[in-house]
Amino acid sequence: MAKIAHLRCTNCGETYDFDINLKLCKKCGSGLSVELNYSDKFEYLDSQIGLWKFASILPEVKEIFRISLGEGNTVLHRSKRIENELGIKELFLKDETVEPTGSYLDRSSALFMSFALMYGIKRIITYSTGNLGASLSAYSSKSGISLQAYVKQGIDLGKLYQMIAYGANVSVVEAFKELKSKEGAVVVTEYDPLVNEAKKTIMSEVFHQLNFRLPDYVIVPMGEGGLAYATYKALNELKFFLKNIKNPKTRIIGVQPEGCAPIVKAYFRSSSAVEPEITPKTRIFDLNIADPKFGNAALRVIKETEGIAVSVNEEEILDAISFLAEKEGLLAEPAASLTIAALKKLIEHKEIKKESTVVCFITGSGLKDPRILKELALRKSNLGTLIEELSGGKTLSSTKVKILKILSEKDAYGYQIWRELKEKYELNIRIPTVYQHLLDLINDGYVKKSETITTSGRKRIYYKLTDRGKALI
Ligand SMILES: [Zn+2]
């Protein structure tokens, strides 16, 4: 294992003695990197479980304190169908959806919780946008250390369910305050130096799985920017240990959602300093990070590797979820399918050469986000009414469903709908009742007024289905 030398600021370079309570640089507030004195050569230890196969490049933890739920060692899929579709030479998907709690952060929880055990910590406090809290909850069960998780409203439901099921104590807060560690309790967040350090093992693993070669591009999602930095660190370690590495140049591509893309904006400003996003607005909750702690570091490593920073919009992200699921049988959460959305965009814009080898990190499972799954199902299937009912939504009466069916064939006015209900469905109701149903359907967002046409001096208001109505029917 590697002994910790010190913590180094990823922005200003200031160094500090290692302290599990020190999370950010005292000078500039940026994320810290755990710098190591590598004693051994880099070896992949098959005899060890989970993350600990990479013990030779991880901060030292005595074996009796090492915790694992079998994280890491995830599949690297060759994606032939997407290669053909996009016309790219080689595409690999690093499938972190199969981690014990469905997220790449299980690697981080394994390392942090093992340190916590080694330091005799009894209680962990976290504030999390979702995945880290869910992951730490599972590892706190395994280690017997209690966990207090603070989450914000809007958290993905699946992640909240996970935390509760694993037995964490969960509280909902309006905003995350910079919590301080208390006696016997330690705070852990996504930008924690140990949490970030573990993320580098994804790239190290990819290198082994590609038979000791490196891809031309690696595409990673960016929230705090830590994964981009950790990937760069892994690439440097590989070059340090393996002098004759083939194709040493791997470009790092970092992706953010359009509604919250402070690192991408700095990249396009050609600035070396990331400015906080003033009004972040994205439903990709895990990437809604206005002031990324590894932002400047991520920007620097993208530039240094001649990579690219790119943002994608929500439509592109939803399309990418479907694309990945339909082409590869891999169901990713929105924050993870971002990398596929970026790949498509960059190939279309000819920013990635087609004769390249590309690796996309798929960082988390789609099963964690029932709301997005429902939205996709409504867009893609004709089982809308059943889905609404099963998911506890509004159940529409059979008359309303019939009105929607009539409107799915053509736009129609009130009397016409009344007549069709009578003739087609043998339904005898009064005309005012039809208008009441139409009003309800408008209020629920399934129907809207389309146009008013005057025929023989009589005004007729036509009704049509909204996109929501079309999806439902
Ligand atoms: Zn600093």
Short mmCIF file of C-alpha atoms and ligand atoms in Angstrom, two decimals:
data_model
loop_
_atom_site.label_atom_id
_atom_site.label_comp_id
_atom_site.label_asym_id
_atom_site.label_seq_id
_atom_site.Cartn_x
_atom_site.Cartn_y
_atom_site.Cartn_z
CA MET A 1 0.00 0.00 0.00
CA ALA A 2 1.01 3.61 -0.32
CA LYS A 3 1.67 5.80 2.68
CA ILE A 4 0.04 9.23 2.70
CA ALA A 5 2.60 12.00 2.20
CA HIS A 6 0.23 14.94 2.61
CA LEU A 7 -2.87 16.63 1.24
CA ARG A 8 -2.27 18.98 -1.69
CA CYS A 9 -4.65 21.64 -2.97
CA THR A 10 -5.69 20.81 -6.54
CA ASN A 11 -5.89 24.53 -7.31
CA CYS A 12 -3.17 26.51 -5.53
CA GLY A 13 -0.82 23.64 -4.59
CA GLU A 14 -0.72 24.40 -0.84
CA THR A 15 0.10 21.29 1.20
CA TYR A 16 -1.26 20.13 4.56
CA ASP A 17 -0.61 17.18 6.86
CA PHE A 18 -3.27 14.53 6.39
CA ASP A 19 -6.28 15.09 8.66
CA ILE A 20 -9.55 13.21 8.12
CA ASN A 21 -11.40 16.38 9.17
CA LEU A 22 -9.73 18.61 6.58
CA LYS A 23 -11.85 18.68 3.44
CA LEU A 24 -10.91 21.85 1.53
CA CYS A 25 -7.90 24.11 1.08
CA LYS A 26 -7.76 26.71 3.86
CA LYS A 27 -6.34 29.27 1.43
CA CYS A 28 -8.55 29.03 -1.65
CA GLY A 29 -11.41 26.67 -0.71
CA SER A 30 -10.68 24.13 -3.46
CA GLY A 31 -10.67 20.34 -3.27
CA LEU A 32 -7.62 18.50 -1.89
CA SER A 33 -5.78 15.54 -3.34
CA VAL A 34 -4.28 12.76 -1.19
CA GLU A 35 -0.62 12.64 -2.25
CA LEU A 36 1.02 9.26 -1.76
CA ASN A 37 4.50 7.83 -1.37
CA TYR A 38 4.25 4.79 -3.60
CA SER A 39 6.43 2.11 -2.09
CA ASP A 40 5.68 -0.90 -4.26
CA LYS A 41 5.17 -1.39 -7.91
CA PHE A 42 1.65 -1.09 -9.28
CA GLU A 43 0.02 -4.49 -8.97
CA TYR A 44 -3.51 -5.67 -9.36
CA LEU A 45 -4.13 -7.95 -6.34
CA ASP A 46 -6.51 -10.68 -7.45
CA SER A 47 -6.58 -12.23 -3.99
CA GLN A 48 -8.18 -9.10 -2.48
CA ILE A 49 -11.89 -8.26 -2.47
CA GLY A 50 -13.40 -5.23 -4.25
CA LEU A 51 -11.54 -1.95 -4.18
CA TRP A 52 -8.64 -3.52 -2.32
CA LYS A 53 -7.40 -5.17 -5.50
CA PHE A 54 -5.95 -1.66 -6.02
CA ALA A 55 -4.35 -1.48 -2.58
CA SER A 56 -0.92 -0.70 -4.11
CA ILE A 57 -2.13 2.73 -5.29
CA LEU A 58 -4.49 3.52 -2.38
CA PRO A 59 -3.77 5.23 0.94
CA GLU A 60 -2.71 2.59 3.45
CA VAL A 61 -5.42 0.85 5.50
CA LYS A 62 -4.56 -2.19 7.64
CA GLU A 63 -6.30 -5.31 6.40
CA ILE A 64 -8.44 -5.76 9.52
CA PHE A 65 -10.11 -2.40 8.91
CA ARG A 66 -10.81 -2.85 5.19
CA ILE A 67 -14.51 -2.81 4.32
CA SER A 68 -15.92 -4.03 1.03
CA LEU A 69 -19.26 -4.96 -0.50
CA GLY A 70 -17.50 -6.22 -3.64
CA GLU A 71 -17.36 -2.79 -5.34
CA GLY A 72 -15.28 -2.21 -8.44
CA ASN A 73 -14.20 -4.84 -10.96
CA THR A 74 -17.15 -3.71 -13.10
CA VAL A 75 -17.66 -4.76 -16.70
CA LEU A 76 -16.15 -2.87 -19.61
CA HIS A 77 -18.58 -3.47 -22.45
CA ARG A 78 -17.52 -3.23 -26.08
CA SER A 79 -20.41 -1.37 -27.65
CA LYS A 80 -20.62 -2.73 -31.21
CA ARG A 81 -24.12 -1.46 -31.96
CA ILE A 82 -23.39 2.14 -30.96
CA GLU A 83 -20.05 1.96 -32.81
CA ASN A 84 -21.95 1.03 -35.98
CA GLU A 85 -24.64 3.63 -35.44
CA LEU A 86 -22.22 6.50 -34.80
CA GLY A 87 -19.50 5.22 -37.11
CA ILE A 88 -16.78 5.17 -34.48
CA LYS A 89 -13.89 2.66 -34.42
CA GLU A 90 -14.02 1.48 -30.81
CA LEU A 91 -16.42 2.39 -28.02
CA PHE A 92 -16.28 0.92 -24.53
CA LEU A 93 -18.76 1.52 -21.72
CA LYS A 94 -17.47 1.30 -18.16
CA ASP A 95 -20.58 -0.04 -16.46
CA GLU A 96 -20.73 1.28 -12.90
CA THR A 97 -24.49 0.64 -12.72
CA VAL A 98 -23.64 -2.84 -11.40
CA GLU A 99 -21.91 -1.53 -8.25
CA PRO A 100 -23.42 -2.79 -4.93
CA THR A 101 -25.66 0.28 -4.52
CA GLY A 102 -25.76 1.10 -8.24
CA SER A 103 -23.23 3.93 -8.27
CA TYR A 104 -19.47 4.43 -8.79
CA LEU A 105 -19.34 6.11 -5.39
CA ASP A 106 -19.31 2.66 -3.75
CA ARG A 107 -15.56 2.72 -4.43
CA SER A 108 -15.38 5.94 -2.40
CA SER A 109 -17.53 4.62 0.45
CA ALA A 110 -15.34 1.52 0.74
CA LEU A 111 -12.21 3.65 1.18
CA PHE A 112 -13.75 6.27 3.46
CA MET A 113 -15.52 3.80 5.75
CA SER A 114 -12.36 1.72 6.09
CA PHE A 115 -10.49 4.86 7.19
CA ALA A 116 -13.31 5.67 9.60
CA LEU A 117 -12.98 2.21 11.17
CA MET A 118 -9.20 2.57 11.40
CA TYR A 119 -9.59 5.95 13.14
CA GLY A 120 -12.19 4.56 15.57
CA ILE A 121 -14.93 6.90 14.34
CA LYS A 122 -18.39 6.00 15.65
CA ARG A 123 -20.61 8.30 13.62
CA ILE A 124 -20.54 9.74 10.11
CA ILE A 125 -22.46 12.81 9.00
CA THR A 126 -23.03 13.42 5.31
CA TYR A 127 -24.89 15.90 3.20
CA SER A 128 -25.55 14.43 -0.16
CA THR A 129 -27.38 15.12 -3.42
CA GLY A 130 -28.22 11.41 -3.52
CA ASN A 131 -25.77 8.77 -4.67
CA LEU A 132 -23.11 9.32 -2.01
CA GLY A 133 -25.71 9.21 0.78
CA ALA A 134 -27.20 5.98 -0.59
CA SER A 135 -23.78 4.41 -0.94
CA LEU A 136 -22.47 5.50 2.47
CA SER A 137 -25.66 4.16 4.05
CA ALA A 138 -24.91 0.65 2.79
CA TYR A 139 -21.26 0.81 3.87
CA SER A 140 -22.17 2.22 7.26
CA SER A 141 -24.35 -0.87 7.78
CA LYS A 142 -21.46 -3.12 6.79
CA SER A 143 -19.01 -1.35 9.10
CA GLY A 144 -21.38 -0.79 12.03
CA ILE A 145 -20.76 2.97 12.02
CA SER A 146 -23.94 5.04 12.30
CA LEU A 147 -24.82 7.52 9.56
CA GLN A 148 -26.71 10.80 9.68
CA ALA A 149 -27.61 11.86 6.13
CA TYR A 150 -28.84 15.36 5.26
CA VAL A 151 -30.59 15.60 1.90
CA LYS A 152 -32.44 18.33 0.01
CA GLN A 153 -35.96 18.21 -1.34
CA GLY A 154 -35.93 17.12 -4.97
CA ILE A 155 -33.61 14.18 -4.26
CA ASP A 156 -34.14 11.20 -6.57
CA LEU A 157 -36.69 9.00 -4.87
CA GLY A 158 -34.79 5.72 -5.37
CA LYS A 159 -31.74 7.12 -3.56
CA LEU A 160 -33.86 8.29 -0.63
CA TYR A 161 -35.47 4.83 -0.41
CA GLN A 162 -32.02 3.25 -0.39
CA MET A 163 -30.80 5.43 2.52
CA ILE A 164 -33.87 4.60 4.58
CA ALA A 165 -33.72 0.88 3.76
CA TYR A 166 -30.05 0.65 4.81
CA GLY A 167 -30.97 2.23 8.13
CA ALA A 168 -29.47 5.71 7.84
CA ASN A 169 -30.98 8.52 9.83
CA VAL A 170 -32.23 10.89 7.09
CA SER A 171 -33.16 14.56 7.53
CA VAL A 172 -34.37 16.93 4.82
CA VAL A 173 -32.88 20.44 4.86
CA GLU A 174 -33.36 23.54 2.69
CA ALA A 175 -29.66 24.13 2.11
CA PHE A 176 -26.40 22.42 3.03
CA LYS A 177 -24.47 24.35 5.64
CA GLU A 178 -20.75 23.69 5.92
CA LEU A 179 -21.09 21.18 8.72
CA LYS A 180 -18.22 20.78 11.13
CA SER A 181 -17.04 17.47 12.49
CA LYS A 182 -18.06 16.92 16.10
CA GLU A 183 -16.52 14.80 18.82
CA GLY A 184 -16.61 11.19 17.64
CA ALA A 185 -18.39 12.13 14.40
CA VAL A 186 -16.84 12.98 11.06
CA VAL A 187 -18.37 14.78 8.08
CA VAL A 188 -18.02 13.32 4.61
CA THR A 189 -19.08 14.94 1.35
CA GLU A 190 -18.54 14.23 -2.30
CA TYR A 191 -15.49 16.53 -2.41
CA ASP A 192 -13.79 14.76 0.51
CA PRO A 193 -10.16 13.96 -0.44
CA LEU A 194 -10.55 10.21 0.32
CA VAL A 195 -13.89 10.01 -1.49
CA ASN A 196 -12.28 11.54 -4.54
CA GLU A 197 -9.12 9.44 -4.34
CA ALA A 198 -11.06 6.19 -4.74
CA LYS A 199 -12.59 7.38 -8.02
CA LYS A 200 -9.23 7.01 -9.79
CA THR A 201 -9.54 3.21 -9.64
CA ILE A 202 -12.12 3.31 -12.45
CA MET A 203 -9.50 4.49 -14.95
CA SER A 204 -6.88 2.07 -13.59
CA GLU A 205 -9.35 -0.77 -14.08
CA VAL A 206 -10.15 0.31 -17.64
CA PHE A 207 -6.43 0.18 -18.45
CA HIS A 208 -6.24 -3.44 -17.27
CA GLN A 209 -9.42 -4.37 -19.12
CA LEU A 210 -8.08 -2.87 -22.34
CA ASN A 211 -5.07 -5.19 -22.07
CA PHE A 212 -2.67 -2.56 -20.87
CA ARG A 213 -3.47 0.18 -23.33
CA LEU A 214 -5.15 3.56 -22.96
CA PRO A 215 -8.07 4.95 -24.95
CA ASP A 216 -7.81 8.11 -27.07
CA TYR A 217 -10.69 9.68 -25.15
CA VAL A 218 -12.38 9.13 -21.82
CA ILE A 219 -15.72 10.86 -21.25
CA VAL A 220 -16.81 11.61 -17.67
CA PRO A 221 -19.73 13.50 -16.10
CA MET A 222 -18.85 16.55 -14.00
CA GLY A 223 -20.59 17.85 -10.88
CA GLU A 224 -17.85 18.77 -8.39
CA GLY A 225 -15.32 17.99 -11.16
CA GLY A 226 -13.62 15.41 -8.94
CA LEU A 227 -14.01 12.44 -11.30
CA ALA A 228 -12.24 14.32 -14.12
CA TYR A 229 -9.37 15.13 -11.75
CA ALA A 230 -9.20 11.58 -10.34
CA THR A 231 -9.14 10.13 -13.87
CA TYR A 232 -6.19 12.39 -14.71
CA LYS A 233 -4.44 11.27 -11.53
CA ALA A 234 -4.90 7.61 -12.51
CA LEU A 235 -3.45 8.30 -15.97
CA ASN A 236 -0.40 9.92 -14.39
CA GLU A 237 0.08 7.01 -11.99
CA LEU A 238 -0.05 4.55 -14.87
CA LYS A 239 2.58 6.54 -16.74
CA PHE A 240 4.71 6.71 -13.58
CA PHE A 241 4.60 2.96 -12.97
CA LEU A 242 4.68 1.79 -16.56
CA LYS A 243 7.27 3.68 -18.50
CA ASN A 244 6.63 1.88 -21.81
CA ILE A 245 2.92 2.47 -21.86
CA LYS A 246 1.44 2.32 -25.34
CA ASN A 247 -0.43 5.38 -26.60
CA PRO A 248 0.13 7.56 -23.54
CA LYS A 249 -2.15 10.35 -24.72
CA THR A 250 -5.70 10.10 -23.39
CA ARG A 251 -7.86 13.19 -23.73
CA ILE A 252 -10.33 13.83 -20.93
CA ILE A 253 -13.78 15.03 -21.94
CA GLY A 254 -15.89 16.49 -19.11
CA VAL A 255 -19.66 16.86 -19.48
CA GLN A 256 -22.16 19.00 -17.55
CA PRO A 257 -25.90 19.54 -17.95
CA GLU A 258 -26.73 22.82 -19.69
CA GLY A 259 -28.63 24.24 -16.70
CA CYS A 260 -25.57 23.99 -14.46
CA ALA A 261 -22.31 24.09 -16.42
CA PRO A 262 -19.84 26.43 -14.68
CA ILE A 263 -16.77 24.40 -15.76
CA VAL A 264 -17.89 24.27 -19.41
CA LYS A 265 -18.58 28.01 -19.39
CA ALA A 266 -15.07 28.75 -18.08
CA TYR A 267 -13.64 26.46 -20.80
CA PHE A 268 -15.41 28.41 -23.51
CA ARG A 269 -14.38 31.74 -21.93
CA SER A 270 -10.78 30.44 -22.14
CA SER A 271 -10.53 31.26 -18.46
CA SER A 272 -8.52 29.28 -15.93
CA ALA A 273 -10.95 30.15 -13.12
CA VAL A 274 -14.42 28.62 -12.80
CA GLU A 275 -17.07 31.15 -11.74
CA PRO A 276 -19.97 29.79 -9.67
CA GLU A 277 -23.24 29.33 -11.58
CA ILE A 278 -25.52 32.07 -10.25
CA THR A 279 -28.87 30.48 -11.06
CA PRO A 280 -28.27 26.73 -11.45
CA LYS A 281 -31.26 25.06 -13.00
CA THR A 282 -31.18 21.39 -13.85
CA ARG A 283 -33.25 18.39 -12.87
CA ILE A 284 -30.04 16.30 -12.90
CA PHE A 285 -29.85 16.69 -9.15
CA ASP A 286 -26.51 14.94 -8.61
CA LEU A 287 -24.84 17.36 -11.04
CA ASN A 288 -26.56 20.51 -9.80
CA ILE A 289 -23.33 21.85 -8.26
CA ALA A 290 -23.12 25.62 -8.66
CA ASP A 291 -19.62 26.05 -7.22
CA PRO A 292 -17.58 22.89 -7.96
CA LYS A 293 -14.73 22.33 -5.53
CA PHE A 294 -12.59 20.55 -8.15
CA GLY A 295 -13.78 22.96 -10.87
CA ASN A 296 -10.45 24.67 -11.56
CA ALA A 297 -8.61 21.34 -11.36
CA ALA A 298 -11.03 19.70 -13.81
CA LEU A 299 -10.68 22.61 -16.21
CA ARG A 300 -6.89 22.40 -16.00
CA VAL A 301 -6.69 18.65 -16.68
CA ILE A 302 -9.09 18.95 -19.62
CA LYS A 303 -6.85 21.62 -21.15
CA GLU A 304 -3.64 19.81 -20.31
CA THR A 305 -4.80 16.59 -21.98
CA GLU A 306 -6.18 18.58 -24.94
CA GLY A 307 -9.62 17.34 -24.02
CA ILE A 308 -12.99 19.03 -24.33
CA ALA A 309 -15.60 20.44 -21.94
CA VAL A 310 -19.13 20.17 -23.24
CA SER A 311 -22.69 20.63 -22.00
CA VAL A 312 -25.81 18.75 -23.10
CA ASN A 313 -29.47 19.67 -22.65
CA GLU A 314 -32.17 17.62 -20.92
CA GLU A 315 -33.72 16.45 -24.17
CA GLU A 316 -30.34 15.09 -25.29
CA ILE A 317 -29.89 13.40 -21.91
CA LEU A 318 -33.32 11.70 -22.01
CA ASP A 319 -32.65 10.56 -25.59
CA ALA A 320 -29.29 9.16 -24.48
CA ILE A 321 -30.94 7.11 -21.70
CA SER A 322 -33.26 5.50 -24.26
CA PHE A 323 -30.46 5.07 -26.79
CA LEU A 324 -28.22 3.29 -24.29
CA ALA A 325 -31.04 1.10 -22.98
CA GLU A 326 -32.22 0.11 -26.47
CA LYS A 327 -28.81 -0.40 -28.04
CA GLU A 328 -26.87 -1.94 -25.17
CA GLY A 329 -29.36 -3.18 -22.57
CA LEU A 330 -27.83 -0.77 -20.09
CA LEU A 331 -30.12 1.42 -18.01
CA ALA A 332 -28.28 4.49 -16.80
CA GLU A 333 -29.40 7.34 -14.59
CA PRO A 334 -29.51 10.81 -16.22
CA ALA A 335 -26.22 11.93 -14.63
CA ALA A 336 -24.57 8.84 -16.15
CA SER A 337 -26.09 8.92 -19.62
CA LEU A 338 -24.71 12.44 -20.00
CA THR A 339 -21.51 10.90 -21.37
CA ILE A 340 -23.40 9.15 -24.19
CA ALA A 341 -25.27 12.38 -25.02
CA ALA A 342 -21.89 14.15 -25.23
CA LEU A 343 -20.38 11.40 -27.39
CA LYS A 344 -23.20 11.71 -29.92
CA LYS A 345 -22.92 15.48 -29.98
CA LEU A 346 -19.14 15.56 -30.36
CA ILE A 347 -19.16 12.99 -33.17
CA GLU A 348 -21.87 14.97 -34.97
CA HIS A 349 -19.76 18.13 -34.61
CA LYS A 350 -16.67 16.19 -35.78
CA GLU A 351 -14.81 17.00 -32.57
CA ILE A 352 -14.03 13.33 -31.94
CA LYS A 353 -12.28 11.57 -34.80
CA LYS A 354 -14.11 8.47 -35.98
CA GLU A 355 -10.97 6.31 -35.94
CA SER A 356 -10.70 6.77 -32.16
CA THR A 357 -11.02 4.49 -29.16
CA VAL A 358 -13.43 6.05 -26.68
CA VAL A 359 -14.42 5.02 -23.15
CA CYS A 360 -17.60 6.44 -21.60
CA PHE A 361 -18.05 6.16 -17.84
CA ILE A 362 -21.63 5.11 -16.99
CA THR A 363 -21.57 6.11 -13.34
CA GLY A 364 -24.97 5.07 -11.96
CA SER A 365 -28.08 2.96 -12.44
CA GLY A 366 -31.33 4.25 -13.94
CA LEU A 367 -33.34 2.30 -11.37
CA LYS A 368 -32.49 5.00 -8.83
CA ASP A 369 -34.73 7.58 -10.47
CA PRO A 370 -38.35 6.41 -10.82
CA ARG A 371 -39.53 9.87 -11.93
CA ILE A 372 -37.30 9.89 -15.02
CA LEU A 373 -38.18 6.24 -15.77
CA LYS A 374 -41.86 7.17 -15.66
CA GLU A 375 -41.30 10.12 -17.97
CA LEU A 376 -39.48 7.87 -20.45
CA ALA A 377 -42.18 5.22 -20.24
CA LEU A 378 -44.88 7.81 -20.92
CA ARG A 379 -42.94 9.07 -23.94
CA LYS A 380 -42.33 5.64 -25.38
CA SER A 381 -45.30 3.39 -24.64
CA ASN A 382 -49.05 3.31 -25.04
CA LEU A 383 -49.53 2.18 -21.46
CA GLY A 384 -49.91 5.70 -20.11
CA THR A 385 -53.14 5.24 -18.19
CA LEU A 386 -51.86 2.05 -16.54
CA ILE A 387 -48.53 3.68 -15.64
CA GLU A 388 -50.26 6.72 -14.11
CA GLU A 389 -52.46 4.42 -12.06
CA LEU A 390 -49.67 2.07 -10.90
CA SER A 391 -47.41 4.96 -9.95
CA GLY A 392 -50.06 6.49 -7.73
CA GLY A 393 -50.93 9.28 -10.16
CA LYS A 394 -54.39 10.42 -11.08
CA THR A 395 -56.71 7.71 -12.37
CA LEU A 396 -58.79 9.01 -15.25
CA SER A 397 -62.43 8.00 -15.61
CA SER A 398 -63.33 5.87 -18.61
CA THR A 399 -65.25 8.81 -20.13
CA LYS A 400 -62.16 11.03 -19.99
CA VAL A 401 -60.05 8.27 -21.56
CA LYS A 402 -62.63 8.03 -24.37
CA ILE A 403 -62.48 11.81 -24.93
CA LEU A 404 -58.68 11.59 -25.16
CA LYS A 405 -58.98 8.74 -27.68
CA ILE A 406 -61.35 10.82 -29.83
CA LEU A 407 -58.91 13.74 -29.71
CA SER A 408 -55.97 11.45 -30.56
CA GLU A 409 -57.61 10.85 -33.96
CA LYS A 410 -58.33 14.51 -34.74
CA ASP A 411 -58.87 17.87 -33.09
CA ALA A 412 -62.58 18.30 -32.30
CA TYR A 413 -65.07 20.75 -30.79
CA GLY A 414 -67.38 20.06 -27.86
CA TYR A 415 -70.53 19.05 -29.69
CA GLN A 416 -68.54 16.84 -32.04
CA ILE A 417 -66.98 15.04 -29.07
CA TRP A 418 -70.41 14.59 -27.47
CA ARG A 419 -71.71 13.10 -30.74
CA GLU A 420 -68.80 10.70 -31.12
CA LEU A 421 -69.16 9.55 -27.51
CA LYS A 422 -72.77 8.73 -28.32
CA GLU A 423 -72.26 7.11 -31.71
CA LYS A 424 -68.93 5.36 -31.23
CA TYR A 425 -69.08 4.48 -27.55
CA GLU A 426 -72.87 4.47 -26.96
CA LEU A 427 -72.37 6.88 -24.10
CA ASN A 428 -75.33 9.10 -23.26
CA ILE A 429 -74.18 12.09 -21.27
CA ARG A 430 -75.25 15.72 -21.29
CA ILE A 431 -73.28 18.29 -23.30
CA PRO A 432 -72.39 20.39 -20.20
CA THR A 433 -70.87 17.22 -18.71
CA VAL A 434 -68.62 16.91 -21.80
CA TYR A 435 -67.44 20.50 -21.24
CA GLN A 436 -66.79 19.78 -17.57
CA HIS A 437 -64.63 16.77 -18.56
CA LEU A 438 -62.77 18.92 -21.09
CA LEU A 439 -62.13 21.56 -18.41
CA ASP A 440 -60.76 18.89 -16.05
CA LEU A 441 -58.53 17.50 -18.82
CA ILE A 442 -57.22 21.01 -19.56
CA ASN A 443 -56.49 21.59 -15.87
CA ASP A 444 -54.61 18.27 -15.70
CA GLY A 445 -52.54 19.25 -18.73
CA TYR A 446 -53.79 16.53 -21.09
CA VAL A 447 -55.81 18.77 -23.44
CA LYS A 448 -55.57 22.34 -24.70
CA LYS A 449 -57.72 24.62 -26.79
CA SER A 450 -56.42 24.66 -30.33
CA GLU A 451 -58.34 27.19 -32.41
CA THR A 452 -61.69 28.92 -32.68
CA ILE A 453 -63.43 28.65 -36.04
CA THR A 454 -66.65 30.51 -36.88
CA THR A 455 -69.01 28.50 -39.10
CA SER A 456 -72.45 29.86 -40.11
CA GLY A 457 -72.15 32.54 -37.45
CA ARG A 458 -71.40 29.99 -34.68
CA LYS A 459 -68.11 29.98 -32.86
CA ARG A 460 -66.54 26.55 -32.41
CA ILE A 461 -63.65 26.00 -30.02
CA TYR A 462 -61.48 23.07 -31.10
CA TYR A 463 -59.65 20.98 -28.54
CA LYS A 464 -56.42 19.03 -29.06
CA LEU A 465 -54.12 16.76 -27.05
CA THR A 466 -51.04 18.22 -25.37
CA ASP A 467 -47.77 16.23 -25.49
CA ARG A 468 -48.67 14.90 -22.05
CA GLY A 469 -52.07 13.82 -23.37
CA LYS A 470 -50.46 12.15 -26.39
CA ALA A 471 -48.01 10.32 -24.14
CA LEU A 472 -50.85 9.13 -21.93
CA ILE A 473 -52.97 7.77 -24.72
ZN ZN B 1 -5.75 26.10 -2.45
#
